[in-house]
């Protein structure tokens, strides 16, 4: 199923509002792009265990500090590796409840270090194989920066393939959307 809904919230707020009902204190979750750790902290507050990935040492450092400040560090495995390698780093039998991809580059950092179309698609395919039958993947993509539009198009193409396999794809749009605005999708396994 493919559907679209509109939100009046910021898309960043909307990601957390959308994901939270899928989490409980028994849940395993993944932050595929830890960055400054906002999503990792959100997952840690609502999950039993989080696996968080980033290729930048600075992201690991900032996230560790944020988790420590909020007494959540013990719930998170901080993994200094690309998300395309996630199957090597997480227990594959855990049936993950939520997997968040917030693509692009780390704000206030080197904007040349961005997520890349090919590794993003590899990571998304790995994420599908780890998802619980009642779980959800969220993807925030940013067409406004160099390479972002190509990455977004690759994700849309990949979503169409999943749609053909009966996955549920939802496109959540901001009321203030412009050409360069972020795009937010969720993916859920077939319901039958
Ligand atoms: C928009 S930021 C993430 C924001 C973050 N979720 C937060 O809450 O602050 C994107 C992050 O993706 C990371 N990144 C880029 N390529 C990656 C890859 N192959 N695997 C994991 N992280 C990657 C960047 O280093 C950057 O920190």
CSV table of C-alpha atoms and ligand atoms in Angstrom, one decimal:
chain,number,residue,atom,x,y,z
A,1,UNK,CA,0.0,0.0,0.0
A,2,UNK,CA,1.2,3.5,-0.9
A,3,UNK,CA,-0.3,6.5,0.9
A,4,UNK,CA,0.4,10.1,1.7
A,5,UNK,CA,-0.6,12.2,4.7
A,6,UNK,CA,0.1,15.8,5.7
A,7,UNK,CA,1.4,17.1,9.0
A,8,UNK,CA,1.4,20.5,10.5
A,9,UNK,CA,4.3,19.6,12.8
A,10,UNK,CA,7.9,19.9,11.9
A,11,UNK,CA,9.1,16.7,10.2
A,12,UNK,CA,11.7,16.2,12.9
A,13,UNK,CA,8.9,16.2,15.5
A,14,UNK,CA,6.7,14.1,13.3
A,15,UNK,CA,9.4,11.3,13.1
A,16,UNK,CA,9.4,10.9,16.8
A,17,UNK,CA,5.6,11.1,17.1
A,18,UNK,CA,5.2,8.5,14.4
A,19,UNK,CA,7.8,6.1,15.8
A,20,UNK,CA,7.0,6.2,19.5
A,21,UNK,CA,3.8,4.0,19.4
A,22,UNK,CA,6.0,1.1,17.9
A,23,UNK,CA,8.4,1.2,20.9
A,24,UNK,CA,8.2,-0.3,24.4
A,25,UNK,CA,10.6,-1.0,27.2
A,26,UNK,CA,11.1,-4.5,25.6
A,27,UNK,CA,12.0,-3.1,22.2
A,28,UNK,CA,15.3,-3.3,20.2
A,29,UNK,CA,15.9,-0.3,17.9
A,30,UNK,CA,18.5,1.1,15.5
A,31,UNK,CA,19.6,4.7,14.8
A,32,UNK,CA,21.3,4.3,11.4
A,33,UNK,CA,22.7,7.8,11.5
A,34,UNK,CA,23.5,9.0,15.0
A,35,UNK,CA,24.8,12.5,14.2
A,36,UNK,CA,24.3,14.7,17.2
A,37,UNK,CA,22.4,12.0,19.0
A,38,UNK,CA,18.9,13.5,19.2
A,39,UNK,CA,17.3,10.4,17.6
A,40,UNK,CA,19.5,8.0,19.6
A,41,UNK,CA,18.4,9.7,22.8
A,42,UNK,CA,14.8,9.5,21.8
A,43,UNK,CA,15.1,5.8,21.0
A,44,UNK,CA,17.0,5.1,24.2
A,45,UNK,CA,14.2,6.7,26.2
A,46,UNK,CA,11.6,4.4,24.6
A,47,UNK,CA,13.5,1.2,24.0
A,48,UNK,CA,15.2,-1.6,25.9
A,49,UNK,CA,18.3,-1.5,23.7
A,50,UNK,CA,19.5,0.8,20.9
A,51,UNK,CA,22.3,0.2,18.3
A,52,UNK,CA,23.5,3.5,16.8
A,53,UNK,CA,25.8,4.0,13.9
A,54,UNK,CA,27.9,6.8,12.5
A,55,UNK,CA,31.1,7.0,10.4
A,56,UNK,CA,32.3,10.1,12.2
A,57,UNK,CA,34.2,10.0,15.5
A,58,UNK,CA,32.8,13.4,16.4
A,59,UNK,CA,29.2,12.1,16.2
A,60,UNK,CA,30.0,9.2,18.6
A,61,UNK,CA,31.6,11.7,21.0
A,62,UNK,CA,28.7,14.1,21.0
A,63,UNK,CA,26.1,11.3,21.2
A,64,UNK,CA,27.9,9.6,24.1
A,65,UNK,CA,27.9,12.9,26.0
A,66,UNK,CA,24.2,13.5,25.3
A,67,UNK,CA,23.4,10.0,26.5
A,68,UNK,CA,25.5,10.4,29.6
A,69,UNK,CA,23.9,13.7,30.5
A,70,UNK,CA,20.5,12.0,30.2
A,71,UNK,CA,21.5,8.8,32.1
A,72,UNK,CA,20.8,6.6,29.1
A,73,UNK,CA,24.3,5.5,28.0
A,74,UNK,CA,23.9,1.9,29.3
A,75,UNK,CA,21.0,1.3,26.9
A,76,UNK,CA,23.0,2.1,23.7
A,77,UNK,CA,25.7,0.4,21.7
A,78,UNK,CA,27.6,3.3,19.9
A,79,UNK,CA,29.0,1.8,16.7
A,80,UNK,CA,31.7,3.6,14.7
A,81,UNK,CA,30.9,2.0,11.3
A,82,UNK,CA,28.8,2.6,8.3
A,83,UNK,CA,25.2,1.6,8.5
A,84,UNK,CA,25.6,-0.5,5.4
A,85,UNK,CA,27.6,-2.8,7.7
A,86,UNK,CA,24.8,-3.1,10.2
A,87,UNK,CA,24.3,-6.8,9.9
A,88,UNK,CA,27.8,-7.4,11.2
A,89,UNK,CA,27.1,-5.4,14.3
A,90,UNK,CA,23.6,-6.2,15.5
A,91,UNK,CA,22.1,-9.5,16.7
A,92,UNK,CA,20.2,-10.6,13.6
A,93,UNK,CA,17.5,-12.5,15.6
A,94,UNK,CA,16.3,-9.4,17.6
A,95,UNK,CA,13.3,-8.4,15.5
A,96,UNK,CA,13.9,-4.7,15.6
A,97,UNK,CA,10.8,-2.5,16.4
A,98,UNK,CA,12.1,0.7,14.9
A,99,UNK,CA,15.0,1.7,12.6
A,100,UNK,CA,15.6,5.4,12.0
A,101,UNK,CA,17.5,6.9,9.0
A,102,UNK,CA,18.1,10.6,9.2
A,103,UNK,CA,20.2,11.1,6.1
A,104,UNK,CA,22.5,13.9,4.8
A,105,UNK,CA,25.3,15.5,6.8
A,106,UNK,CA,26.0,16.3,10.4
A,107,UNK,CA,24.8,19.8,11.1
A,108,UNK,CA,27.6,22.3,12.0
A,109,UNK,CA,30.1,19.9,10.7
A,110,UNK,CA,31.9,18.9,7.4
A,111,UNK,CA,29.0,19.0,4.9
A,112,UNK,CA,31.2,16.9,2.5
A,113,UNK,CA,30.6,13.8,4.7
A,114,UNK,CA,27.2,12.9,3.6
A,115,UNK,CA,25.2,9.6,3.3
A,116,UNK,CA,25.6,8.1,-0.2
A,117,UNK,CA,23.0,6.6,-2.5
A,118,UNK,CA,24.6,3.2,-2.8
A,119,UNK,CA,25.4,2.6,0.9
A,120,UNK,CA,22.1,4.0,1.9
A,121,UNK,CA,20.2,1.5,-0.2
A,122,UNK,CA,22.4,-1.3,1.1
A,123,UNK,CA,21.7,-0.2,4.6
A,124,UNK,CA,17.9,0.0,4.0
A,125,UNK,CA,17.9,-3.5,2.5
A,126,UNK,CA,19.7,-4.7,5.7
A,127,UNK,CA,17.2,-2.9,7.8
A,128,UNK,CA,14.3,-4.6,6.1
A,129,UNK,CA,15.8,-8.0,7.0
A,130,UNK,CA,16.1,-7.0,10.7
A,131,UNK,CA,12.6,-5.5,11.1
A,132,UNK,CA,9.9,-7.1,13.3
A,133,UNK,CA,6.6,-7.9,11.5
A,134,UNK,CA,5.1,-5.1,13.6
A,135,UNK,CA,8.1,-2.7,13.2
A,136,UNK,CA,8.7,0.5,11.3
A,137,UNK,CA,11.5,2.1,9.4
A,138,UNK,CA,11.6,5.8,9.1
A,139,UNK,CA,13.6,7.7,6.4
A,140,UNK,CA,14.3,11.4,6.3
A,141,UNK,CA,16.0,12.4,3.1
A,142,UNK,CA,17.3,15.9,2.1
A,143,UNK,CA,17.1,16.8,-1.6
A,144,UNK,CA,18.5,20.3,-1.0
A,145,UNK,CA,22.2,19.5,-0.7
A,146,UNK,CA,24.6,18.1,-3.3
A,147,UNK,CA,23.8,14.5,-4.0
A,148,UNK,CA,20.6,14.6,-1.9
A,149,UNK,CA,18.2,14.6,-4.9
A,150,UNK,CA,20.0,11.6,-6.4
A,151,UNK,CA,19.8,9.8,-3.1
A,152,UNK,CA,16.1,10.7,-2.7
A,153,UNK,CA,15.3,9.3,-6.2
A,154,UNK,CA,17.1,6.1,-5.4
A,155,UNK,CA,15.1,5.7,-2.2
A,156,UNK,CA,11.8,6.4,-4.0
A,157,UNK,CA,12.7,3.7,-6.7
A,158,UNK,CA,13.6,1.2,-3.9
A,159,UNK,CA,10.3,2.0,-2.1
A,160,UNK,CA,8.4,1.2,-5.3
A,161,UNK,CA,10.1,-2.3,-5.4
A,162,UNK,CA,9.0,-2.8,-1.8
A,163,UNK,CA,5.5,-1.7,-2.6
A,164,UNK,CA,5.3,-4.4,-5.2
A,165,UNK,CA,6.2,-6.9,-2.4
A,166,UNK,CA,3.2,-5.6,-0.4
A,167,UNK,CA,5.1,-3.4,2.1
A,168,UNK,CA,3.2,-0.4,3.4
A,169,UNK,CA,4.9,2.8,2.4
A,170,UNK,CA,3.7,6.1,3.8
A,171,UNK,CA,4.9,9.5,2.6
A,172,UNK,CA,4.4,12.2,5.3
A,173,UNK,CA,4.5,15.7,3.9
A,174,UNK,CA,4.9,19.1,5.5
A,175,UNK,CA,2.2,21.7,4.8
A,176,UNK,CA,5.1,24.1,4.0
A,177,UNK,CA,6.9,21.8,1.7
A,178,UNK,CA,9.3,23.3,-1.0
A,179,UNK,CA,11.5,21.7,-3.6
A,180,UNK,CA,14.4,21.5,-1.2
A,181,UNK,CA,12.4,20.5,1.9
A,182,UNK,CA,13.3,17.2,3.6
A,183,UNK,CA,11.2,14.2,2.6
A,184,UNK,CA,9.9,11.8,5.2
A,185,UNK,CA,8.8,8.2,4.5
A,186,UNK,CA,7.9,5.2,6.7
A,187,UNK,CA,8.0,1.5,5.7
A,188,UNK,CA,6.2,-1.3,7.4
A,189,UNK,CA,6.1,-5.0,6.5
A,190,UNK,CA,3.0,-6.5,4.7
A,191,UNK,CA,0.1,-6.7,7.1
A,192,UNK,CA,-1.2,-10.2,6.1
B,1,LIG,C1,21.5,14.4,9.5
B,1,LIG,S1,22.8,13.6,10.4
B,1,LIG,C2,22.0,12.6,11.5
B,1,LIG,C3,21.3,13.4,12.6
B,1,LIG,C4,21.0,12.6,13.9
B,1,LIG,N1,20.1,11.5,13.7
B,1,LIG,C5,20.6,13.4,15.1
B,1,LIG,O1,19.6,13.1,15.7
B,1,LIG,O2,21.4,14.4,15.4
B,1,LIG,C6,23.5,12.4,9.3
B,1,LIG,C7,24.6,11.6,9.9
B,1,LIG,O3,24.8,10.5,9.0
B,1,LIG,C8,26.2,10.1,9.1
B,1,LIG,N2,26.6,9.2,8.0
B,1,LIG,C9,27.0,9.5,6.8
B,1,LIG,N3,27.2,8.3,6.1
B,1,LIG,C10,27.0,7.3,7.0
B,1,LIG,C11,27.0,5.9,6.9
B,1,LIG,N4,27.4,5.3,5.8
B,1,LIG,N5,26.7,5.2,8.0
B,1,LIG,C12,26.3,5.8,9.1
B,1,LIG,N6,26.2,7.1,9.3
B,1,LIG,C13,26.6,7.9,8.2
B,1,LIG,C14,26.9,11.5,9.1
B,1,LIG,O4,28.2,11.4,9.6
B,1,LIG,C15,26.0,12.3,10.0
B,1,LIG,O5,26.4,12.3,11.3
